[in-house]
Amino acid sequence: MRIEKLVPPLTVGNNEGLSLFFVGVGSAFSKMHFQTNVLVLKGAEHLLIDCGTMCSKALQSYGSSLTSIRNVLVTHSHADHIGGLEEMALSNKYSPEPSKPRMLITDEYKTILWEQSLRGGCSYSEYSNGAYMKFEDYFEQIPMKVIPSTSRPMFQTTLGDLDVKTFRTRHIPGGANSWEDSFYSVGVLLDERILFTGDTQFDVKLLTWMDVHYNLEYIFHDCQLFNGGVHASYDELKRLPMSMKNKMYLCHYGDSFQKYNPEADGFLGFVKQGEFYHFDK
């Protein structure tokens, strides 16, 4: 794996192998970093994982724009992950050359996302066929099919040569004892090699199952810098076996990160925004 700092402008295609570009690395309330939104690149295809409130500004700072994003996947409905979707929808719909970004999403979450988050700002812009506008007026859905015989719900689809799998996680509410008790949230597995957890509480069973079944090369894990709450904490992640920490980067962290030395604790380190993580073919 090779790490490369972006020299702007950021382009969303023509990358030969699988790469991640971290648009941001911060937690929801970070003031030092953009939010943890990730651009996946492979060949001519790209996929934006999450589009938070600061995503448009972040992309602009890299010499790109939100309208350059043609494929998006959303892990859950917090503002630092979906707050930019309304801008994405409206700026594409009402541009001089209107278009629909493609969204990789299950039918279940499409209903949740539209009815509970996007509808209020998008549905009433105008009438469509005599009715208020719907999800399909703004986005083209790329359905995700269920993967059988997994420890928890998993879904799969492809973008060109990029294989994308999602899996249910345990994030909110704080009192949830399992993914079944949790509001809809997912992590992402790319090409059965690279795991991005999305926002999740500490979940050893999930990490172990995924590592055993897919022999993961790298893990990019949600990490908060205090105990309690609805994210995996640094202290909890320190308890993982060294074999797992040795392939784990930490992201979605707060502004006190400089007090920590993750390499000394066995991790690969904190992810840095504005950098590519290129993986060997």
PDB file of C-alpha atoms in Angstrom:
ATOM      1  CA  MET A   1       0.000   0.000   0.000  1.00  0.00           C
ATOM      2  CA  ARG A   2       1.227   3.473  -0.910  1.00  0.00           C
ATOM      3  CA  ILE A   3       0.154   6.812   0.597  1.00  0.00           C
ATOM      4  CA  GLU A   4       0.187   9.911  -1.610  1.00  0.00           C
ATOM      5  CA  LYS A   5      -0.705  13.494  -0.742  1.00  0.00           C
ATOM      6  CA  LEU A   6      -3.086  15.132  -3.210  1.00  0.00           C
ATOM      7  CA  VAL A   7      -1.697  17.744  -5.572  1.00  0.00           C
ATOM      8  CA  PRO A   8      -4.895  19.554  -6.659  1.00  0.00           C
ATOM      9  CA  PRO A   9      -7.073  19.352  -8.555  1.00  0.00           C
ATOM     10  CA  LEU A  10      -8.811  16.199  -7.414  1.00  0.00           C
ATOM     11  CA  THR A  11     -10.161  14.099 -10.282  1.00  0.00           C
ATOM     12  CA  VAL A  12     -12.695  11.300  -9.882  1.00  0.00           C
ATOM     13  CA  GLY A  13     -11.576   8.884 -12.581  1.00  0.00           C
ATOM     14  CA  ASN A  14      -8.657   7.341 -14.436  1.00  0.00           C
ATOM     15  CA  ASN A  15      -7.125   5.725 -11.375  1.00  0.00           C
ATOM     16  CA  GLU A  16      -5.776   2.314 -12.351  1.00  0.00           C
ATOM     17  CA  GLY A  17      -6.055   0.372  -9.102  1.00  0.00           C
ATOM     18  CA  LEU A  18      -8.156   0.563  -5.955  1.00  0.00           C
ATOM     19  CA  SER A  19      -7.588   3.736  -3.934  1.00  0.00           C
ATOM     20  CA  LEU A  20      -9.244   5.627  -1.113  1.00  0.00           C
ATOM     21  CA  PHE A  21      -9.078   9.405  -0.897  1.00  0.00           C
ATOM     22  CA  PHE A  22     -10.109  10.819   2.463  1.00  0.00           C
ATOM     23  CA  VAL A  23     -12.097  13.988   1.796  1.00  0.00           C
ATOM     24  CA  GLY A  24     -12.098  14.439   5.564  1.00  0.00           C
ATOM     25  CA  VAL A  25     -11.192  12.490   8.683  1.00  0.00           C
ATOM     26  CA  GLY A  26     -12.942  14.360  11.490  1.00  0.00           C
ATOM     27  CA  SER A  27     -15.700  13.416  13.887  1.00  0.00           C
ATOM     28  CA  ALA A  28     -19.105  15.076  13.627  1.00  0.00           C
ATOM     29  CA  PHE A  29     -18.012  18.059  15.727  1.00  0.00           C
ATOM     30  CA  SER A  30     -14.403  18.442  14.622  1.00  0.00           C
ATOM     31  CA  LYS A  31     -13.313  22.016  13.944  1.00  0.00           C
ATOM     32  CA  MET A  32      -9.847  21.070  12.674  1.00  0.00           C
ATOM     33  CA  HIS A  33     -10.824  18.605   9.955  1.00  0.00           C
ATOM     34  CA  PHE A  34     -13.533  18.006   7.414  1.00  0.00           C
ATOM     35  CA  GLN A  35     -15.981  15.187   8.076  1.00  0.00           C
ATOM     36  CA  THR A  36     -15.137  11.545   7.412  1.00  0.00           C
ATOM     37  CA  ASN A  37     -16.344  11.235   3.826  1.00  0.00           C
ATOM     38  CA  VAL A  38     -14.329   8.947   1.555  1.00  0.00           C
ATOM     39  CA  LEU A  39     -13.878   8.885  -2.211  1.00  0.00           C
ATOM     40  CA  VAL A  40     -13.219   5.402  -3.618  1.00  0.00           C
ATOM     41  CA  LEU A  41     -11.430   5.220  -6.986  1.00  0.00           C
ATOM     42  CA  LYS A  42     -10.872   2.262  -9.269  1.00  0.00           C
ATOM     43  CA  GLY A  43     -10.252   2.568 -12.993  1.00  0.00           C
ATOM     44  CA  ALA A  44     -12.765   4.982 -14.481  1.00  0.00           C
ATOM     45  CA  GLU A  45     -15.224   4.434 -11.616  1.00  0.00           C
ATOM     46  CA  HIS A  46     -15.587   6.336  -8.375  1.00  0.00           C
ATOM     47  CA  LEU A  47     -17.820   6.136  -5.328  1.00  0.00           C
ATOM     48  CA  LEU A  48     -18.302   8.747  -2.613  1.00  0.00           C
ATOM     49  CA  ILE A  49     -19.010   7.117   0.728  1.00  0.00           C
ATOM     50  CA  ASP A  50     -21.086   9.657   2.682  1.00  0.00           C
ATOM     51  CA  CYS A  51     -21.741  13.278   1.837  1.00  0.00           C
ATOM     52  CA  GLY A  52     -21.801  15.437   4.953  1.00  0.00           C
ATOM     53  CA  THR A  53     -22.577  19.089   5.502  1.00  0.00           C
ATOM     54  CA  MET A  54     -18.974  20.098   4.767  1.00  0.00           C
ATOM     55  CA  CYS A  55     -18.412  17.796   1.801  1.00  0.00           C
ATOM     56  CA  SER A  56     -19.079  20.420  -0.867  1.00  0.00           C
ATOM     57  CA  LYS A  57     -16.656  22.875   0.753  1.00  0.00           C
ATOM     58  CA  ALA A  58     -14.056  20.129   1.176  1.00  0.00           C
ATOM     59  CA  LEU A  59     -14.241  19.107  -2.479  1.00  0.00           C
ATOM     60  CA  GLN A  60     -13.960  22.736  -3.542  1.00  0.00           C
ATOM     61  CA  SER A  61     -10.810  23.088  -1.450  1.00  0.00           C
ATOM     62  CA  TYR A  62      -9.328  20.205  -3.472  1.00  0.00           C
ATOM     63  CA  GLY A  63     -10.196  21.867  -6.797  1.00  0.00           C
ATOM     64  CA  SER A  64     -13.235  19.662  -7.412  1.00  0.00           C
ATOM     65  CA  SER A  65     -16.983  20.041  -6.919  1.00  0.00           C
ATOM     66  CA  LEU A  66     -19.974  18.156  -5.603  1.00  0.00           C
ATOM     67  CA  THR A  67     -21.492  17.976  -9.084  1.00  0.00           C
ATOM     68  CA  SER A  68     -18.481  15.965 -10.256  1.00  0.00           C
ATOM     69  CA  ILE A  69     -19.639  13.087  -8.038  1.00  0.00           C
ATOM     70  CA  ARG A  70     -21.761  10.632 -10.001  1.00  0.00           C
ATOM     71  CA  ASN A  71     -21.966   7.736  -7.506  1.00  0.00           C
ATOM     72  CA  VAL A  72     -22.690   7.911  -3.788  1.00  0.00           C
ATOM     73  CA  LEU A  73     -23.302   5.476  -0.943  1.00  0.00           C
ATOM     74  CA  VAL A  74     -24.629   6.575   2.436  1.00  0.00           C
ATOM     75  CA  THR A  75     -23.792   4.693   5.635  1.00  0.00           C
ATOM     76  CA  HIS A  76     -26.376   6.321   7.931  1.00  0.00           C
ATOM     77  CA  SER A  77     -28.454   9.421   8.547  1.00  0.00           C
ATOM     78  CA  HIS A  78     -26.349  11.712  10.733  1.00  0.00           C
ATOM     79  CA  ALA A  79     -25.686  15.159   9.254  1.00  0.00           C
ATOM     80  CA  ASP A  80     -21.931  14.637   8.890  1.00  0.00           C
ATOM     81  CA  HIS A  81     -22.812  11.757   6.550  1.00  0.00           C
ATOM     82  CA  ILE A  82     -25.928  13.002   4.702  1.00  0.00           C
ATOM     83  CA  GLY A  83     -25.941  16.778   5.218  1.00  0.00           C
ATOM     84  CA  GLY A  84     -24.662  17.464   1.703  1.00  0.00           C
ATOM     85  CA  LEU A  85     -27.124  15.208  -0.131  1.00  0.00           C
ATOM     86  CA  GLU A  86     -29.767  17.908  -0.529  1.00  0.00           C
ATOM     87  CA  GLU A  87     -27.207  20.163  -2.218  1.00  0.00           C
ATOM     88  CA  MET A  88     -26.137  17.242  -4.401  1.00  0.00           C
ATOM     89  CA  ALA A  89     -29.737  16.567  -5.404  1.00  0.00           C
ATOM     90  CA  LEU A  90     -30.736  20.169  -6.100  1.00  0.00           C
ATOM     91  CA  SER A  91     -27.497  21.312  -7.765  1.00  0.00           C
ATOM     92  CA  ASN A  92     -27.717  18.416 -10.239  1.00  0.00           C
ATOM     93  CA  LYS A  93     -31.461  18.781 -10.807  1.00  0.00           C
ATOM     94  CA  TYR A  94     -31.329  22.506 -11.510  1.00  0.00           C
ATOM     95  CA  SER A  95     -27.986  22.781 -13.312  1.00  0.00           C
ATOM     96  CA  PRO A  96     -27.803  23.901 -16.975  1.00  0.00           C
ATOM     97  CA  GLU A  97     -27.379  20.200 -17.816  1.00  0.00           C
ATOM     98  CA  PRO A  98     -29.612  18.349 -15.311  1.00  0.00           C
ATOM     99  CA  SER A  99     -28.506  14.884 -14.243  1.00  0.00           C
ATOM    100  CA  LYS A 100     -29.147  12.263 -11.590  1.00  0.00           C
ATOM    101  CA  PRO A 101     -26.303  10.940  -9.454  1.00  0.00           C
ATOM    102  CA  ARG A 102     -26.475   7.203  -8.844  1.00  0.00           C
ATOM    103  CA  MET A 103     -26.993   6.063  -5.272  1.00  0.00           C
ATOM    104  CA  LEU A 104     -26.071   2.562  -4.114  1.00  0.00           C
ATOM    105  CA  ILE A 105     -28.812   1.861  -1.602  1.00  0.00           C
ATOM    106  CA  THR A 106     -31.158  -0.861  -0.392  1.00  0.00           C
ATOM    107  CA  ASP A 107     -34.901  -0.415  -0.722  1.00  0.00           C
ATOM    108  CA  GLU A 108     -35.218  -0.358   3.072  1.00  0.00           C
ATOM    109  CA  TYR A 109     -32.786   2.472   3.583  1.00  0.00           C
ATOM    110  CA  LYS A 110     -34.010   4.402   0.541  1.00  0.00           C
ATOM    111  CA  THR A 111     -37.405   4.729   2.230  1.00  0.00           C
ATOM    112  CA  ILE A 112     -35.836   5.773   5.537  1.00  0.00           C
ATOM    113  CA  LEU A 113     -33.475   8.293   3.956  1.00  0.00           C
ATOM    114  CA  TRP A 114     -36.151   9.915   1.820  1.00  0.00           C
ATOM    115  CA  GLU A 115     -39.024   9.975   4.293  1.00  0.00           C
ATOM    116  CA  GLN A 116     -37.036  10.950   7.397  1.00  0.00           C
ATOM    117  CA  SER A 117     -34.286  13.178   5.985  1.00  0.00           C
ATOM    118  CA  LEU A 118     -34.463  14.342   2.354  1.00  0.00           C
ATOM    119  CA  ARG A 119     -38.163  14.717   1.647  1.00  0.00           C
ATOM    120  CA  GLY A 120     -38.670  17.993   3.520  1.00  0.00           C
ATOM    121  CA  GLY A 121     -36.085  19.883   1.482  1.00  0.00           C
ATOM    122  CA  CYS A 122     -36.499  18.141  -1.867  1.00  0.00           C
ATOM    123  CA  SER A 123     -40.066  16.950  -2.342  1.00  0.00           C
ATOM    124  CA  TYR A 124     -41.781  20.322  -2.614  1.00  0.00           C
ATOM    125  CA  SER A 125     -39.536  22.040  -5.164  1.00  0.00           C
ATOM    126  CA  GLU A 126     -42.116  21.481  -7.902  1.00  0.00           C
ATOM    127  CA  TYR A 127     -44.704  18.998  -9.094  1.00  0.00           C
ATOM    128  CA  SER A 128     -43.691  15.868 -10.976  1.00  0.00           C
ATOM    129  CA  ASN A 129     -46.461  14.174 -12.960  1.00  0.00           C
ATOM    130  CA  GLY A 130     -49.045  15.945 -10.847  1.00  0.00           C
ATOM    131  CA  ALA A 131     -47.524  14.922  -7.511  1.00  0.00           C
ATOM    132  CA  TYR A 132     -44.751  16.115  -5.255  1.00  0.00           C
ATOM    133  CA  MET A 133     -41.260  15.011  -6.212  1.00  0.00           C
ATOM    134  CA  LYS A 134     -39.821  11.675  -5.133  1.00  0.00           C
ATOM    135  CA  PHE A 135     -36.400  10.123  -4.587  1.00  0.00           C
ATOM    136  CA  GLU A 136     -36.365   9.003  -8.218  1.00  0.00           C
ATOM    137  CA  ASP A 137     -36.652  12.599  -9.440  1.00  0.00           C
ATOM    138  CA  TYR A 138     -33.198  13.302  -8.001  1.00  0.00           C
ATOM    139  CA  PHE A 139     -31.267  10.035  -7.816  1.00  0.00           C
ATOM    140  CA  GLU A 140     -30.948   6.860  -9.826  1.00  0.00           C
ATOM    141  CA  GLN A 141     -31.011   3.905  -7.467  1.00  0.00           C
ATOM    142  CA  ILE A 142     -28.448   1.149  -7.879  1.00  0.00           C
ATOM    143  CA  PRO A 143     -30.097  -1.656  -5.899  1.00  0.00           C
ATOM    144  CA  MET A 144     -28.074  -3.854  -3.598  1.00  0.00           C
ATOM    145  CA  LYS A 145     -28.889  -7.548  -3.394  1.00  0.00           C
ATOM    146  CA  VAL A 146     -28.881  -9.590  -0.217  1.00  0.00           C
ATOM    147  CA  ILE A 147     -25.898 -11.883   0.373  1.00  0.00           C
ATOM    148  CA  PRO A 148     -27.097 -15.178   1.885  1.00  0.00           C
ATOM    149  CA  SER A 149     -25.595 -17.023   4.863  1.00  0.00           C
ATOM    150  CA  THR A 150     -23.887 -14.122   6.626  1.00  0.00           C
ATOM    151  CA  SER A 151     -23.707 -13.374  10.356  1.00  0.00           C
ATOM    152  CA  ARG A 152     -25.796 -10.239   9.875  1.00  0.00           C
ATOM    153  CA  PRO A 153     -27.463  -8.590   6.845  1.00  0.00           C
ATOM    154  CA  MET A 154     -25.009  -7.942   4.017  1.00  0.00           C
ATOM    155  CA  PHE A 155     -25.689  -6.513   0.566  1.00  0.00           C
ATOM    156  CA  GLN A 156     -23.697  -6.398  -2.660  1.00  0.00           C
ATOM    157  CA  THR A 157     -23.457  -4.598  -5.987  1.00  0.00           C
ATOM    158  CA  THR A 158     -20.775  -3.564  -8.474  1.00  0.00           C
ATOM    159  CA  LEU A 159     -19.560  -0.381 -10.168  1.00  0.00           C
ATOM    160  CA  GLY A 160     -17.496  -1.425 -13.153  1.00  0.00           C
ATOM    161  CA  ASP A 161     -14.724  -3.592 -11.688  1.00  0.00           C
ATOM    162  CA  LEU A 162     -15.368  -2.356  -8.143  1.00  0.00           C
ATOM    163  CA  ASP A 163     -17.149  -4.817  -5.857  1.00  0.00           C
ATOM    164  CA  VAL A 164     -19.102  -3.101  -3.077  1.00  0.00           C
ATOM    165  CA  LYS A 165     -20.561  -4.873  -0.079  1.00  0.00           C
ATOM    166  CA  THR A 166     -22.309  -3.290   2.878  1.00  0.00           C
ATOM    167  CA  PHE A 167     -23.062  -4.797   6.278  1.00  0.00           C
ATOM    168  CA  ARG A 168     -25.248  -3.706   9.164  1.00  0.00           C
ATOM    169  CA  THR A 169     -23.513  -2.086  12.129  1.00  0.00           C
ATOM    170  CA  ARG A 170     -24.415  -1.174  15.712  1.00  0.00           C
ATOM    171  CA  HIS A 171     -24.185   2.611  16.000  1.00  0.00           C
ATOM    172  CA  ILE A 172     -27.235   4.313  17.519  1.00  0.00           C
ATOM    173  CA  PRO A 173     -28.955   4.517  19.965  1.00  0.00           C
ATOM    174  CA  GLY A 174     -26.394   4.253  22.729  1.00  0.00           C
ATOM    175  CA  GLY A 175     -28.428   1.623  24.580  1.00  0.00           C
ATOM    176  CA  ALA A 176     -28.624  -0.741  21.617  1.00  0.00           C
ATOM    177  CA  ASN A 177     -27.263  -4.188  22.466  1.00  0.00           C
ATOM    178  CA  SER A 178     -27.012  -5.461  18.895  1.00  0.00           C
ATOM    179  CA  TRP A 179     -27.399  -4.401  15.287  1.00  0.00           C
ATOM    180  CA  GLU A 180     -31.018  -5.649  15.443  1.00  0.00           C
ATOM    181  CA  ASP A 181     -31.777  -2.995  18.075  1.00  0.00           C
ATOM    182  CA  SER A 182     -29.998  -0.246  16.168  1.00  0.00           C
ATOM    183  CA  PHE A 183     -31.150   2.364  13.683  1.00  0.00           C
ATOM    184  CA  TYR A 184     -30.075   1.624  10.121  1.00  0.00           C
ATOM    185  CA  SER A 185     -26.327   2.003   9.624  1.00  0.00           C
ATOM    186  CA  VAL A 186     -23.778   0.127   7.526  1.00  0.00           C
ATOM    187  CA  GLY A 187     -20.071  -0.320   6.966  1.00  0.00           C
ATOM    188  CA  VAL A 188     -18.497  -0.970   3.569  1.00  0.00           C
ATOM    189  CA  LEU A 189     -16.282  -3.770   2.231  1.00  0.00           C
ATOM    190  CA  LEU A 190     -14.432  -2.974  -1.004  1.00  0.00           C
ATOM    191  CA  ASP A 191     -13.279  -5.742  -3.349  1.00  0.00           C
ATOM    192  CA  GLU A 192     -13.373  -8.108  -0.351  1.00  0.00           C
ATOM    193  CA  ARG A 193     -10.045  -6.537   0.710  1.00  0.00           C
ATOM    194  CA  ILE A 194     -10.548  -3.193   2.388  1.00  0.00           C
ATOM    195  CA  LEU A 195     -12.960  -2.650   5.296  1.00  0.00           C
ATOM    196  CA  PHE A 196     -14.389   0.766   6.144  1.00  0.00           C
ATOM    197  CA  THR A 197     -16.473   0.427   9.289  1.00  0.00           C
ATOM    198  CA  GLY A 198     -18.465   3.636   9.037  1.00  0.00           C
ATOM    199  CA  ASP A 199     -19.749   4.786  12.420  1.00  0.00           C
ATOM    200  CA  THR A 200     -20.019   1.899  14.847  1.00  0.00           C
ATOM    201  CA  GLN A 201     -19.743   1.029  18.476  1.00  0.00           C
ATOM    202  CA  PHE A 202     -17.001  -1.394  19.478  1.00  0.00           C
ATOM    203  CA  ASP A 203     -17.939  -4.704  17.865  1.00  0.00           C
ATOM    204  CA  VAL A 204     -15.322  -7.434  18.159  1.00  0.00           C
ATOM    205  CA  LYS A 205     -17.616 -10.128  16.771  1.00  0.00           C
ATOM    206  CA  LEU A 206     -18.156  -8.176  13.563  1.00  0.00           C
ATOM    207  CA  LEU A 207     -14.458  -7.445  13.041  1.00  0.00           C
ATOM    208  CA  THR A 208     -13.478 -11.044  13.743  1.00  0.00           C
ATOM    209  CA  TRP A 209     -16.114 -12.492  11.409  1.00  0.00           C
ATOM    210  CA  MET A 210     -15.170 -10.143   8.581  1.00  0.00           C
ATOM    211  CA  ASP A 211     -11.451 -10.796   9.016  1.00  0.00           C
ATOM    212  CA  VAL A 212     -11.895 -14.570   9.069  1.00  0.00           C
ATOM    213  CA  HIS A 213     -14.189 -14.675   6.035  1.00  0.00           C
ATOM    214  CA  TYR A 214     -12.400 -12.116   3.858  1.00  0.00           C
ATOM    215  CA  ASN A 215      -8.785 -12.115   5.085  1.00  0.00           C
ATOM    216  CA  LEU A 216      -8.822  -8.328   5.220  1.00  0.00           C
ATOM    217  CA  GLU A 217      -5.768  -6.398   4.073  1.00  0.00           C
ATOM    218  CA  TYR A 218      -6.601  -3.091   5.759  1.00  0.00           C
ATOM    219  CA  ILE A 219      -9.266  -1.795   8.148  1.00  0.00           C
ATOM    220  CA  PHE A 220     -10.263   1.876   8.397  1.00  0.00           C
ATOM    221  CA  HIS A 221     -12.064   2.133  11.719  1.00  0.00           C
ATOM    222  CA  ASP A 222     -14.244   4.744  13.377  1.00  0.00           C
ATOM    223  CA  CYS A 223     -12.491   6.019  16.536  1.00  0.00           C
ATOM    224  CA  GLN A 224     -13.619   8.456  19.207  1.00  0.00           C
ATOM    225  CA  LEU A 225     -11.108   9.736  21.727  1.00  0.00           C
ATOM    226  CA  PHE A 226     -13.189   9.238  24.876  1.00  0.00           C
ATOM    227  CA  ASN A 227     -15.128   6.373  26.401  1.00  0.00           C
ATOM    228  CA  GLY A 228     -18.897   5.998  26.225  1.00  0.00           C
ATOM    229  CA  GLY A 229     -21.274   7.203  23.547  1.00  0.00           C
ATOM    230  CA  VAL A 230     -22.033   5.597  20.197  1.00  0.00           C
ATOM    231  CA  HIS A 231     -18.590   5.141  18.630  1.00  0.00           C
ATOM    232  CA  ALA A 232     -15.728   2.727  19.212  1.00  0.00           C
ATOM    233  CA  SER A 233     -13.328   4.413  21.595  1.00  0.00           C
ATOM    234  CA  TYR A 234      -9.552   4.469  21.309  1.00  0.00           C
ATOM    235  CA  ASP A 235      -9.235   2.569  24.601  1.00  0.00           C
ATOM    236  CA  GLU A 236     -11.591  -0.141  23.370  1.00  0.00           C
ATOM    237  CA  LEU A 237      -9.780  -0.527  20.062  1.00  0.00           C
ATOM    238  CA  LYS A 238      -6.464  -0.836  21.920  1.00  0.00           C
ATOM    239  CA  ARG A 239      -7.771  -4.141  23.300  1.00  0.00           C
ATOM    240  CA  LEU A 240      -7.926  -5.733  19.866  1.00  0.00           C
ATOM    241  CA  PRO A 241      -5.312  -8.387  19.037  1.00  0.00           C
ATOM    242  CA  MET A 242      -2.075  -7.019  17.615  1.00  0.00           C
ATOM    243  CA  SER A 243      -2.660  -8.937  14.375  1.00  0.00           C
ATOM    244  CA  MET A 244      -5.767  -6.819  13.760  1.00  0.00           C
ATOM    245  CA  LYS A 245      -4.358  -3.503  14.953  1.00  0.00           C
ATOM    246  CA  ASN A 246      -1.363  -3.990  12.653  1.00  0.00           C
ATOM    247  CA  LYS A 247      -3.636  -3.473   9.625  1.00  0.00           C
ATOM    248  CA  MET A 248      -5.915  -0.809  11.119  1.00  0.00           C
ATOM    249  CA  TYR A 249      -6.026   2.925  10.470  1.00  0.00           C
ATOM    250  CA  LEU A 250      -8.178   5.170  12.673  1.00  0.00           C
ATOM    251  CA  CYS A 251     -10.556   7.817  11.296  1.00  0.00           C
ATOM    252  CA  HIS A 252     -13.562   9.908  12.395  1.00  0.00           C
ATOM    253  CA  TYR A 253     -11.532  11.242  15.323  1.00  0.00           C
ATOM    254  CA  GLY A 254     -11.795  14.401  17.412  1.00  0.00           C
ATOM    255  CA  ASP A 255      -9.561  17.435  17.691  1.00  0.00           C
ATOM    256  CA  SER A 256      -7.546  16.132  20.668  1.00  0.00           C
ATOM    257  CA  PHE A 257      -5.882  13.512  18.452  1.00  0.00           C
ATOM    258  CA  GLN A 258      -2.405  14.968  18.962  1.00  0.00           C
ATOM    259  CA  LYS A 259      -2.395  13.591  22.519  1.00  0.00           C
ATOM    260  CA  TYR A 260      -2.339  10.042  21.114  1.00  0.00           C
ATOM    261  CA  ASN A 261       0.348   7.909  19.501  1.00  0.00           C
ATOM    262  CA  PRO A 262      -1.530   5.135  17.678  1.00  0.00           C
ATOM    263  CA  GLU A 263       1.616   3.651  16.100  1.00  0.00           C
ATOM    264  CA  ALA A 264       3.032   3.049  19.574  1.00  0.00           C
ATOM    265  CA  ASP A 265      -0.162   1.191  20.463  1.00  0.00           C
ATOM    266  CA  GLY A 266       0.082  -1.128  17.459  1.00  0.00           C
ATOM    267  CA  PHE A 267      -2.135   0.699  14.945  1.00  0.00           C
ATOM    268  CA  LEU A 268      -0.998   1.899  11.530  1.00  0.00           C
ATOM    269  CA  GLY A 269      -1.923   5.425  12.591  1.00  0.00           C
ATOM    270  CA  PHE A 270      -4.534   8.139  12.169  1.00  0.00           C
ATOM    271  CA  VAL A 271      -5.790   8.617   8.616  1.00  0.00           C
ATOM    272  CA  LYS A 272      -4.914  12.042   7.203  1.00  0.00           C
ATOM    273  CA  GLN A 273      -7.330  14.020   5.071  1.00  0.00           C
ATOM    274  CA  GLY A 274      -6.327  15.069   1.591  1.00  0.00           C
ATOM    275  CA  GLU A 275      -4.323  11.884   1.059  1.00  0.00           C
ATOM    276  CA  PHE A 276      -4.718   8.854  -1.208  1.00  0.00           C
ATOM    277  CA  TYR A 277      -4.307   5.327   0.065  1.00  0.00           C
ATOM    278  CA  HIS A 278      -3.345   3.253  -2.970  1.00  0.00           C
ATOM    279  CA  PHE A 279      -3.611  -0.520  -2.735  1.00  0.00           C
ATOM    280  CA  ASP A 280      -1.613  -2.978  -4.793  1.00  0.00           C
ATOM    281  CA  LYS A 281      -3.531  -4.768  -7.531  1.00  0.00           C
TER     282      LYS A 281
END
